[in-house]
Short mmCIF file of C-alpha atoms in Angstrom, two decimals:
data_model
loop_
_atom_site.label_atom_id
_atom_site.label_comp_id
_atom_site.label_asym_id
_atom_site.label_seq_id
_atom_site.Cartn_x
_atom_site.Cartn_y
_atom_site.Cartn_z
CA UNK O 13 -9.75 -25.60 11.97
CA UNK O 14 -12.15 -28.14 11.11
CA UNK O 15 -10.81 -30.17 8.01
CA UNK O 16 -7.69 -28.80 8.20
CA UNK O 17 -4.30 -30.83 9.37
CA UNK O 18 -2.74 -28.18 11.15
CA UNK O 19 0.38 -29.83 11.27
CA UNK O 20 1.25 -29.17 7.47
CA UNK O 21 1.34 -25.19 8.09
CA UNK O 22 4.58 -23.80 7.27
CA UNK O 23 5.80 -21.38 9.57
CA UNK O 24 5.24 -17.90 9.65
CA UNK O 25 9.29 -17.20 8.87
CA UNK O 26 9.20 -19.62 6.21
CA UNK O 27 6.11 -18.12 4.60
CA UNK O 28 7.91 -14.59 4.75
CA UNK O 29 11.22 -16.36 3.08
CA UNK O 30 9.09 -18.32 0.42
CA UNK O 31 7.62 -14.64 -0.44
CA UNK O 32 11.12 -13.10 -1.02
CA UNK O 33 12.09 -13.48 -4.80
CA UNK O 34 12.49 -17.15 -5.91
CA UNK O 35 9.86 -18.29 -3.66
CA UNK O 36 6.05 -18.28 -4.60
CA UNK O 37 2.62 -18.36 -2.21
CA UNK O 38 0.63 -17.61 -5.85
CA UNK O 39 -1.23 -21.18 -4.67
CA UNK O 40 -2.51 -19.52 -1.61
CA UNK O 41 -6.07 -17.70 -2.14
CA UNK O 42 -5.48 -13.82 -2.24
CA UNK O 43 -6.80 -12.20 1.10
CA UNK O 44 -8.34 -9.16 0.01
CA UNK O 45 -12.31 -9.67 -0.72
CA UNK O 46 -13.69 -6.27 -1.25
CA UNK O 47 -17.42 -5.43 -2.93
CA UNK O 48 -18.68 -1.82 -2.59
CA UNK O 49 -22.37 -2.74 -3.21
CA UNK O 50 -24.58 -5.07 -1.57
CA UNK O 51 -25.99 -7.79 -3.71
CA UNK O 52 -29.50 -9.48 -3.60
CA UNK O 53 -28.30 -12.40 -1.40
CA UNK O 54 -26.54 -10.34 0.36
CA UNK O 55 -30.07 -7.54 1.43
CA UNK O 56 -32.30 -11.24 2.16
CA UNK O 57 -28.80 -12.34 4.72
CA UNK O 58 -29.26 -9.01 5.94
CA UNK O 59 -32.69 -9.56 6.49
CA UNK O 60 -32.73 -12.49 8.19
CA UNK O 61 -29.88 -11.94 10.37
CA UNK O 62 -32.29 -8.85 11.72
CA UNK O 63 -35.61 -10.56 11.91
CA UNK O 64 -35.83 -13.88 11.65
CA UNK O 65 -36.83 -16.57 10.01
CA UNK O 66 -39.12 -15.87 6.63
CA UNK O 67 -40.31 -17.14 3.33
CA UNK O 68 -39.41 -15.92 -0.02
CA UNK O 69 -42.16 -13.93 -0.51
CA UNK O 70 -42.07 -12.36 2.86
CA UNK O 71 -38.30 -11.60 1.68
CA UNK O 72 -39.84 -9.98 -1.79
CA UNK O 73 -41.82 -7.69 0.11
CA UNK O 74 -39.24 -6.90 2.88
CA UNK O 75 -36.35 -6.30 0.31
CA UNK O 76 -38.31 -5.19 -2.64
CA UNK O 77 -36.64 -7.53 -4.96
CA UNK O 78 -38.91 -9.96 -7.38
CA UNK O 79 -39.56 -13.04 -6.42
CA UNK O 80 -37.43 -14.77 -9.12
CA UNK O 81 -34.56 -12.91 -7.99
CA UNK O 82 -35.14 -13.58 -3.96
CA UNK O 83 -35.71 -17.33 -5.08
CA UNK O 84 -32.85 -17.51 -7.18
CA UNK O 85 -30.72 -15.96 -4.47
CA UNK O 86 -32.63 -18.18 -1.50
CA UNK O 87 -31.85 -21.31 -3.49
CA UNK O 88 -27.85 -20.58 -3.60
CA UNK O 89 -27.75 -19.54 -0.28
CA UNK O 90 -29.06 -22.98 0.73
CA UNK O 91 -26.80 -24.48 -1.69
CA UNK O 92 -23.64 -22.85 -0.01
CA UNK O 93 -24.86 -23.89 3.35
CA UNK O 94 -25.87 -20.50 4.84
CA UNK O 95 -29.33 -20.39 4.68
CA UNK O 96 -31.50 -23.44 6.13
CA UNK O 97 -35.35 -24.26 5.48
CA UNK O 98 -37.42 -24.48 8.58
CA UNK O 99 -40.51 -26.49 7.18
CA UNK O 100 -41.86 -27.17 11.17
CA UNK O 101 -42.73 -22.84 10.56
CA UNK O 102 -44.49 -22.77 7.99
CA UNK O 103 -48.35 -21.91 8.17
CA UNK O 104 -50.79 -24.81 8.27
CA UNK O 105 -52.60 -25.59 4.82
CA UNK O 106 -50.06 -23.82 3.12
CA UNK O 107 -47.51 -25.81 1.26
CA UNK O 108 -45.14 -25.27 -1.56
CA UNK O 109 -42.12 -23.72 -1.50
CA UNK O 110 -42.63 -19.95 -1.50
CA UNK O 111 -44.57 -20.25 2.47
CA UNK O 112 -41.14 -22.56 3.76
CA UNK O 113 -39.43 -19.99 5.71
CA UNK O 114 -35.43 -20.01 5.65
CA UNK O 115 -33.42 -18.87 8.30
CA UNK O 116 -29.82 -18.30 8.70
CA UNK O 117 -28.07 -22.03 9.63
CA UNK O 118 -25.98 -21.18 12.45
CA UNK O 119 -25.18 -25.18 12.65
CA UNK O 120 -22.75 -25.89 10.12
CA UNK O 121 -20.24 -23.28 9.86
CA UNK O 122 -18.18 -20.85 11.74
CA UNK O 123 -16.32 -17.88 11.64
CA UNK O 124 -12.81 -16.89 12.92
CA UNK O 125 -12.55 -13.12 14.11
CA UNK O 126 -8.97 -11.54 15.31
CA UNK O 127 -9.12 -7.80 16.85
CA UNK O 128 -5.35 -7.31 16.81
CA UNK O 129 -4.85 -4.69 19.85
CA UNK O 130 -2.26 -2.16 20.63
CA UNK O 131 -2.04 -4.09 24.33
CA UNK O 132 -4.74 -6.96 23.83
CA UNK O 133 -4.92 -9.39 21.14
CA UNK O 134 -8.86 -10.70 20.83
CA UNK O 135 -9.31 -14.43 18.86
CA UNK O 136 -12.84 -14.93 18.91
CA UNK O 137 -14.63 -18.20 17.05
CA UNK O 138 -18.71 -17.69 16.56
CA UNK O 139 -21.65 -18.47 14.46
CA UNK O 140 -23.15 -16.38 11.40
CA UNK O 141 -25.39 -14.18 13.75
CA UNK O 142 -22.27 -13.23 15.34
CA UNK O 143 -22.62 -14.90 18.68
CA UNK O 144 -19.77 -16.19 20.47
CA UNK O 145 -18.39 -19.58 20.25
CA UNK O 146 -15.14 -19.84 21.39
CA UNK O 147 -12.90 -16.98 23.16
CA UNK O 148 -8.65 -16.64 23.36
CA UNK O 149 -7.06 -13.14 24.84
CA UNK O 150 -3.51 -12.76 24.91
CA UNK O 151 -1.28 -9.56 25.31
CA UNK O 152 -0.30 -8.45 22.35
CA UNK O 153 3.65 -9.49 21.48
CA UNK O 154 5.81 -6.87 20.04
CA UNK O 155 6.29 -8.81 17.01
CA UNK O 156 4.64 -9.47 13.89
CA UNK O 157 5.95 -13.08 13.92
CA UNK O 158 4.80 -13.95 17.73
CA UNK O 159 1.45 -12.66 17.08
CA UNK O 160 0.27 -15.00 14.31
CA UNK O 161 2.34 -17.54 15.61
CA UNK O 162 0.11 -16.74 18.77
CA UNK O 163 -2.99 -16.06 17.03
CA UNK O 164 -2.21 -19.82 14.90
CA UNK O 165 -2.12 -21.41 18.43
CA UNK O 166 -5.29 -19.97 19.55
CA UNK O 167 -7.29 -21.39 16.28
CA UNK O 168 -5.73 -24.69 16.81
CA UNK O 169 -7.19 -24.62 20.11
CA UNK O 170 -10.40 -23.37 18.55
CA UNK O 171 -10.53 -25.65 16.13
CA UNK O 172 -10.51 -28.90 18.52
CA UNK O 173 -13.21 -26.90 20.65
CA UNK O 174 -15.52 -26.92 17.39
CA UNK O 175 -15.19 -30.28 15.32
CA UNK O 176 -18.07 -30.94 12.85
CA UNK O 177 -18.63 -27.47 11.66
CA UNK O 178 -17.20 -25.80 8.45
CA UNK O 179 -14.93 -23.00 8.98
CA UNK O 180 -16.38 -20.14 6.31
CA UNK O 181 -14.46 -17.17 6.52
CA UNK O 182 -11.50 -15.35 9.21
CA UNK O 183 -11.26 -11.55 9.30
CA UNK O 184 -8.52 -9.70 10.93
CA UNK O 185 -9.61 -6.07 12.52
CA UNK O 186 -7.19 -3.67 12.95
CA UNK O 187 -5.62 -0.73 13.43
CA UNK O 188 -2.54 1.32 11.51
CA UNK O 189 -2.51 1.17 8.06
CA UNK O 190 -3.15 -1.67 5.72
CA UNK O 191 -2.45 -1.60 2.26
CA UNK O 192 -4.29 -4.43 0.35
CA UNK O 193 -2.00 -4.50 -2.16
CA UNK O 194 0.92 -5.50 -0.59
CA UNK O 195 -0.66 -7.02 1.94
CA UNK O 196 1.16 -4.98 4.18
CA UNK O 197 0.46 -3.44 7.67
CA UNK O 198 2.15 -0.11 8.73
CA UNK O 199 1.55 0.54 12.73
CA UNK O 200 3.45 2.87 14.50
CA UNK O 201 1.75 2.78 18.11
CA UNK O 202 2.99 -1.06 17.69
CA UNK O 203 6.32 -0.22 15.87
CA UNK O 204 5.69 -2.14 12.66
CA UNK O 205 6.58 -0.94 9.30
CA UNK O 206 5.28 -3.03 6.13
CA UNK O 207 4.76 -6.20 8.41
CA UNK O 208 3.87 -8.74 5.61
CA UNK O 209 0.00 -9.48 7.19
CA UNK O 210 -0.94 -10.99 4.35
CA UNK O 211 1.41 -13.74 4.14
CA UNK O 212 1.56 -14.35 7.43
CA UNK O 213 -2.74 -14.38 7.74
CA UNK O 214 -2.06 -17.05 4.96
CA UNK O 215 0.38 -19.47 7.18
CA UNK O 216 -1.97 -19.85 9.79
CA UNK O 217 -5.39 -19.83 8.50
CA UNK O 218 -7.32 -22.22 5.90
CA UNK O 219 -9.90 -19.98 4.80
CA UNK O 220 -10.00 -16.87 2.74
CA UNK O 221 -9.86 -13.48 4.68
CA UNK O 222 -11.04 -10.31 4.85
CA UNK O 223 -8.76 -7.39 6.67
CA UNK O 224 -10.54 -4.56 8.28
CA UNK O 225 -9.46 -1.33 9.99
CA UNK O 226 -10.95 -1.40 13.08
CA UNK O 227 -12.73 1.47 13.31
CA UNK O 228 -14.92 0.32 10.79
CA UNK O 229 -15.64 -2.77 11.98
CA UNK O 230 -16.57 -1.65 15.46
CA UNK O 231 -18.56 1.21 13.59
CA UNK O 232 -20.48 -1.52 11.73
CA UNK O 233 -21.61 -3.15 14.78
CA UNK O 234 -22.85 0.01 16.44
CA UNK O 235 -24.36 0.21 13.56
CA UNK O 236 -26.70 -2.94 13.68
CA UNK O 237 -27.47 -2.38 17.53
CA UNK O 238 -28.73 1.18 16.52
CA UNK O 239 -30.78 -0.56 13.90
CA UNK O 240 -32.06 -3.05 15.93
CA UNK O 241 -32.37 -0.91 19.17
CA UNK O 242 -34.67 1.80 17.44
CA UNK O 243 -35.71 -0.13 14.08
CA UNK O 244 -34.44 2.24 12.00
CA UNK O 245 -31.36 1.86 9.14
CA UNK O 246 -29.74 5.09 9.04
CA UNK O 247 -28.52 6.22 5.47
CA UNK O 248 -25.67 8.19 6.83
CA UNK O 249 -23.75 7.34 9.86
CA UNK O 250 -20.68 9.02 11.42
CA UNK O 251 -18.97 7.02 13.76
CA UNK O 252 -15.52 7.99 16.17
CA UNK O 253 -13.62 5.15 18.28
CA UNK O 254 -11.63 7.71 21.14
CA UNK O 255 -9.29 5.12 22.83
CA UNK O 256 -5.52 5.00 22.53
CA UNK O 257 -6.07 7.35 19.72
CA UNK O 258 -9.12 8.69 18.51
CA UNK O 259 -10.42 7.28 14.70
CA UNK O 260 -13.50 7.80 12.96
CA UNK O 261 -15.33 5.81 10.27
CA UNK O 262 -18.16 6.77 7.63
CA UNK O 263 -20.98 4.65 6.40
CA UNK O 264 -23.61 5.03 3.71
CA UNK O 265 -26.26 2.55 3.54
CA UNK O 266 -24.56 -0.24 6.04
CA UNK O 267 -20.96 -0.26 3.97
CA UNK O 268 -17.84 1.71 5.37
CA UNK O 269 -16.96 4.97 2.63
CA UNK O 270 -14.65 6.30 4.50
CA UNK O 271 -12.05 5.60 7.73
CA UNK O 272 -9.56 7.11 9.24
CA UNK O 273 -7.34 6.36 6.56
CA UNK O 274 -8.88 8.92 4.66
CA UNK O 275 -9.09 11.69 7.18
CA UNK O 276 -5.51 11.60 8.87
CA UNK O 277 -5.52 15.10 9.72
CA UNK O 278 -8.47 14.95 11.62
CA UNK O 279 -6.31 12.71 13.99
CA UNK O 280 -3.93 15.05 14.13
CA UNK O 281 -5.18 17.84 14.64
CA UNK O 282 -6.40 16.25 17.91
CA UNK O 283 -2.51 16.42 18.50
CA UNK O 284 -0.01 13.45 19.19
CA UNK O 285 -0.76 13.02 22.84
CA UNK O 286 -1.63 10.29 24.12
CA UNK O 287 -4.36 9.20 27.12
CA UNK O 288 -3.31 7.32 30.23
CA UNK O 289 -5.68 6.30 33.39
CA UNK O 290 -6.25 9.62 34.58
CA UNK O 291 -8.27 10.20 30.97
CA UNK O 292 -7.88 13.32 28.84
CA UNK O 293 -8.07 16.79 30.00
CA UNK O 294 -11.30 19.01 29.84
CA UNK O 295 -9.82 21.09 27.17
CA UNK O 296 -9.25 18.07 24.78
CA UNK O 297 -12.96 16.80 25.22
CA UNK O 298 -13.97 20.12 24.12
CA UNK O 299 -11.53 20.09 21.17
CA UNK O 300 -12.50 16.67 20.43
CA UNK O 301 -16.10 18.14 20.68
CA UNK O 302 -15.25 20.71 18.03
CA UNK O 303 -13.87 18.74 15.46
CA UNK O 304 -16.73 15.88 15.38
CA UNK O 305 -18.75 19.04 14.78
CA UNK O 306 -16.72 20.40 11.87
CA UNK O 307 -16.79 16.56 10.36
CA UNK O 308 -20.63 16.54 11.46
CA UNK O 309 -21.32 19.80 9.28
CA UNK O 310 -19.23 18.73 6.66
CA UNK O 311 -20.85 14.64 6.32
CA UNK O 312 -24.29 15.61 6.85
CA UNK O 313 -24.93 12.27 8.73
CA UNK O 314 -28.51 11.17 9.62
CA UNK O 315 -26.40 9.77 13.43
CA UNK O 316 -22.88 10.90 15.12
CA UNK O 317 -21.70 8.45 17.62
CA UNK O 318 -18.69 8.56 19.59
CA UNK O 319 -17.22 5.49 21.46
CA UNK O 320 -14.63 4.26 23.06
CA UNK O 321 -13.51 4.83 26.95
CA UNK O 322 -11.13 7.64 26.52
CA UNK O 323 -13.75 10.33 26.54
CA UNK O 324 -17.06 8.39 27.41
CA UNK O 325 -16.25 6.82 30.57
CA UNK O 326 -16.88 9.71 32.86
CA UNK O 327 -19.64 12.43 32.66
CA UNK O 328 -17.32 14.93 32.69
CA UNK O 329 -15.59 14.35 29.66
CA UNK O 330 -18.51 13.62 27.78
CA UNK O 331 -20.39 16.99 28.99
CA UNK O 332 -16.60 18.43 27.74
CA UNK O 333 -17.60 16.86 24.51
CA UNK O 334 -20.88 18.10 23.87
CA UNK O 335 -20.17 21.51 24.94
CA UNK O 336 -17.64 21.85 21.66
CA UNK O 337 -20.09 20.07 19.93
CA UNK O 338 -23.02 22.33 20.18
CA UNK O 339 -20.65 25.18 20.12
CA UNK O 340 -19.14 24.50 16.69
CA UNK O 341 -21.98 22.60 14.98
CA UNK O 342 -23.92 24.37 12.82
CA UNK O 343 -26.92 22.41 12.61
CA UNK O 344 -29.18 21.64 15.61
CA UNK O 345 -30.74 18.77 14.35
CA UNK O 346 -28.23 15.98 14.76
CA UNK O 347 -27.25 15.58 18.67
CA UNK O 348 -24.36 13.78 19.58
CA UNK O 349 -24.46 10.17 20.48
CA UNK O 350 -22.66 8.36 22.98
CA UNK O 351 -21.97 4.44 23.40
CA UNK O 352 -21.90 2.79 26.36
CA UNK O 353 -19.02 0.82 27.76
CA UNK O 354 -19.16 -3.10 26.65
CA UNK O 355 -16.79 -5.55 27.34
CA UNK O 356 -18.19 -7.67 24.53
CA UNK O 357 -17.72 -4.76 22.25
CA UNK O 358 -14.00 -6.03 20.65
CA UNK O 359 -15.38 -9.84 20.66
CA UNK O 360 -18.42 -8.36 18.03
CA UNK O 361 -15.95 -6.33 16.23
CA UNK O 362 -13.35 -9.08 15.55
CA UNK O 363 -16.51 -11.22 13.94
CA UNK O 364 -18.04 -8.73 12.31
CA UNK O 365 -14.78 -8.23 10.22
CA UNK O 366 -15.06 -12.25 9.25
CA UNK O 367 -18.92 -11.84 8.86
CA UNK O 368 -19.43 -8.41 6.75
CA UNK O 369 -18.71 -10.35 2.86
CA UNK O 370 -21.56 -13.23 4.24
CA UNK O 371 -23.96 -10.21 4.16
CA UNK O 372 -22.81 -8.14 1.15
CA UNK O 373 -21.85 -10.99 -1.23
CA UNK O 374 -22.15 -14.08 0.39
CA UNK O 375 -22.79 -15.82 -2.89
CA UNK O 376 -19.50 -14.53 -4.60
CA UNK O 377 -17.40 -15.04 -1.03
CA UNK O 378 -18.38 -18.87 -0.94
CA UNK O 379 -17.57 -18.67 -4.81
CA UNK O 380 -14.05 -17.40 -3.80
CA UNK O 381 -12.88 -20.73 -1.62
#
């Protein structure tokens, strides 16, 4: 990436070896970057990123925050490069800086998103708003080695493709089961057991990380478009990804709660089969209907949504769906939501897992480089 000679990155097997006891990667910055509530800079990045550009006192009203704290946090966040002052707005006769409006600079950095996929491998390169910059699909290689060494490739590529800006933050979506700790990635659909992700994240990119299941971060963007699409934030939202498998994720206020990690035998009680072309049979959409309704009753969302192609592609297995749903639901009051197919949909999840810390701690993630 940008800044970066790419030829001094040690391999991903000599990473792995220099991890073993003996070696050390203690110089390398930690990849886990986890905040559970969203800070002040974090609600006016929010804010922006939904409605444009504004000053800081339309950002005091919008937010509710005073208008030391929205200039304090304004004036960082133009420090650190991700907010930018757009004097040529502001209203005639009006000067000082409280009627500047700032807006999120999309100019001088980047982000690096990965969707690792059970067949398809996504390595997307975009702006802070999220918007595609730079695109590299490959199938997905059996090993953990090939696919960073793949995934390196593909930002090397990226990073010619986007000389002069800054790269800010990468964020690796995926599925299985991560353990932050060990920085360590159990996935049995792709045969891995305790694949070191961490240290091999760390041969190939520059940048600090954040690793998401990706469930959550596809929930999270479903999330915004529902926002934006009916201008509402929901306080509670229940989201399930039916694909290969079928995972769910829970979000209060914007941030993920809960994902399928939590909730493993909700997966299987769906049973271990899996879906091929011909899509899932009538009886599973209705079983799959019940048991978002026994979840439903049990989350008390404000919004279920169900995605992915599995059981949404057809109107068959969606009417399947919402039969078991009204018939086990016991409230009336929440109907079931359905996405729509989008081919863009992985692209958006793979940078919304390198964008969610810029708008929940953006401050403390540029802090952390």
């Amino acid at each position: 990436m940008t800044g970066v000679r790419t030829t001094a990155v040690r391999s991903p097997l000599e990473l792995v070896r220099s991890a073993r006891p003996g070696g050390s990667v203690r110089s390398v910055r930690p990849g886990v970057f986890r905040v559970d509530e969203t800070t002040p800079a974090g609600w006016i990045m929010q804010h922006l990123r939904g409605g444009g550009p504004a000053t800081r006192t339309m950002l005091a009203e919008s937010t509710g925050l005073s208008a030391s704290t929205v200039n304090r946090a304004v004036t960082a966040l133009l420090e650190h490069g991700l907010l930018r002052d757009r004097p040529d707005l502001a209203p005639r006769g009006r000067v000082g800086r409280p009627h500047v409006p700032v807006e999120v600079d999309t100019e001088r950095g980047f982000l690096a998103g990965i969707h690792l996929g059970e067949r398809e491998t996504w390595v997307v390169s975009g702006d802070l708003l999220g918007r595609e910059l730079h695109r590299t699909t490959f199938a997905t290689p059996a090993s953990a080695f090939d696919v960073f060494a793949a995934i390196g490739a593909a930002l090397r590529v990226h990073e010619s493709e986007l000389q002069g800006r800054q790269p800010l933050w990468a964020g690796l979506a995926v599925g299985g089961l991560y353990d932050e700790h060990r920085g360590a990635l159990d996935h049995p659909r792709l045969g891995w057991c305790e694949a070191p992700v961490d240290v091999l994240f760390r041969a190939i990119v520059p940048t600090p990380y954040t690793v998401v299941p990706y469930v959550e971060a596809v929930a999270e963007v479903e999330y915004r478009r529902f926002e934006s699409a009916f201008r509402r934030r929901p306080e509670n939202w229940l989201y399930l990804c039916a694909e290969e498998s079928v995972s769910m994720a829970w979000l209060v206020d914007g941030l993920a709660r809960s994902s399928a990690d939590d909730i493993e035998s909700f997966c299987a009680a769906l049973g271990p089969e899996r879906f091929d072309d011909a899509g899932p049979s009538p009886n599973r959409a209705v079983l799959l209907g019940r048991a978002v309704a026994s979840v439903r009753d049990v989350v008390n969302p404000d919004v279920v949504t169900l995605g992915g192609e599995a059981f949404t592609r057809h109107g068959a297995e969606r009417e399947g769906v919402s039969d078991g749903y009204r018939q086990r639901s016991s409230y009336s009051d929440v109907p079931l939501r359905f996405s729509e197919p989008d081919d863009d949909l992985r692209s958006a999840a793979a940078l919304g897992a390198a964008s969610r810390v810029m708008y929940v701690d953006p401050i403390g993630a540029m802090q952390a480089r």
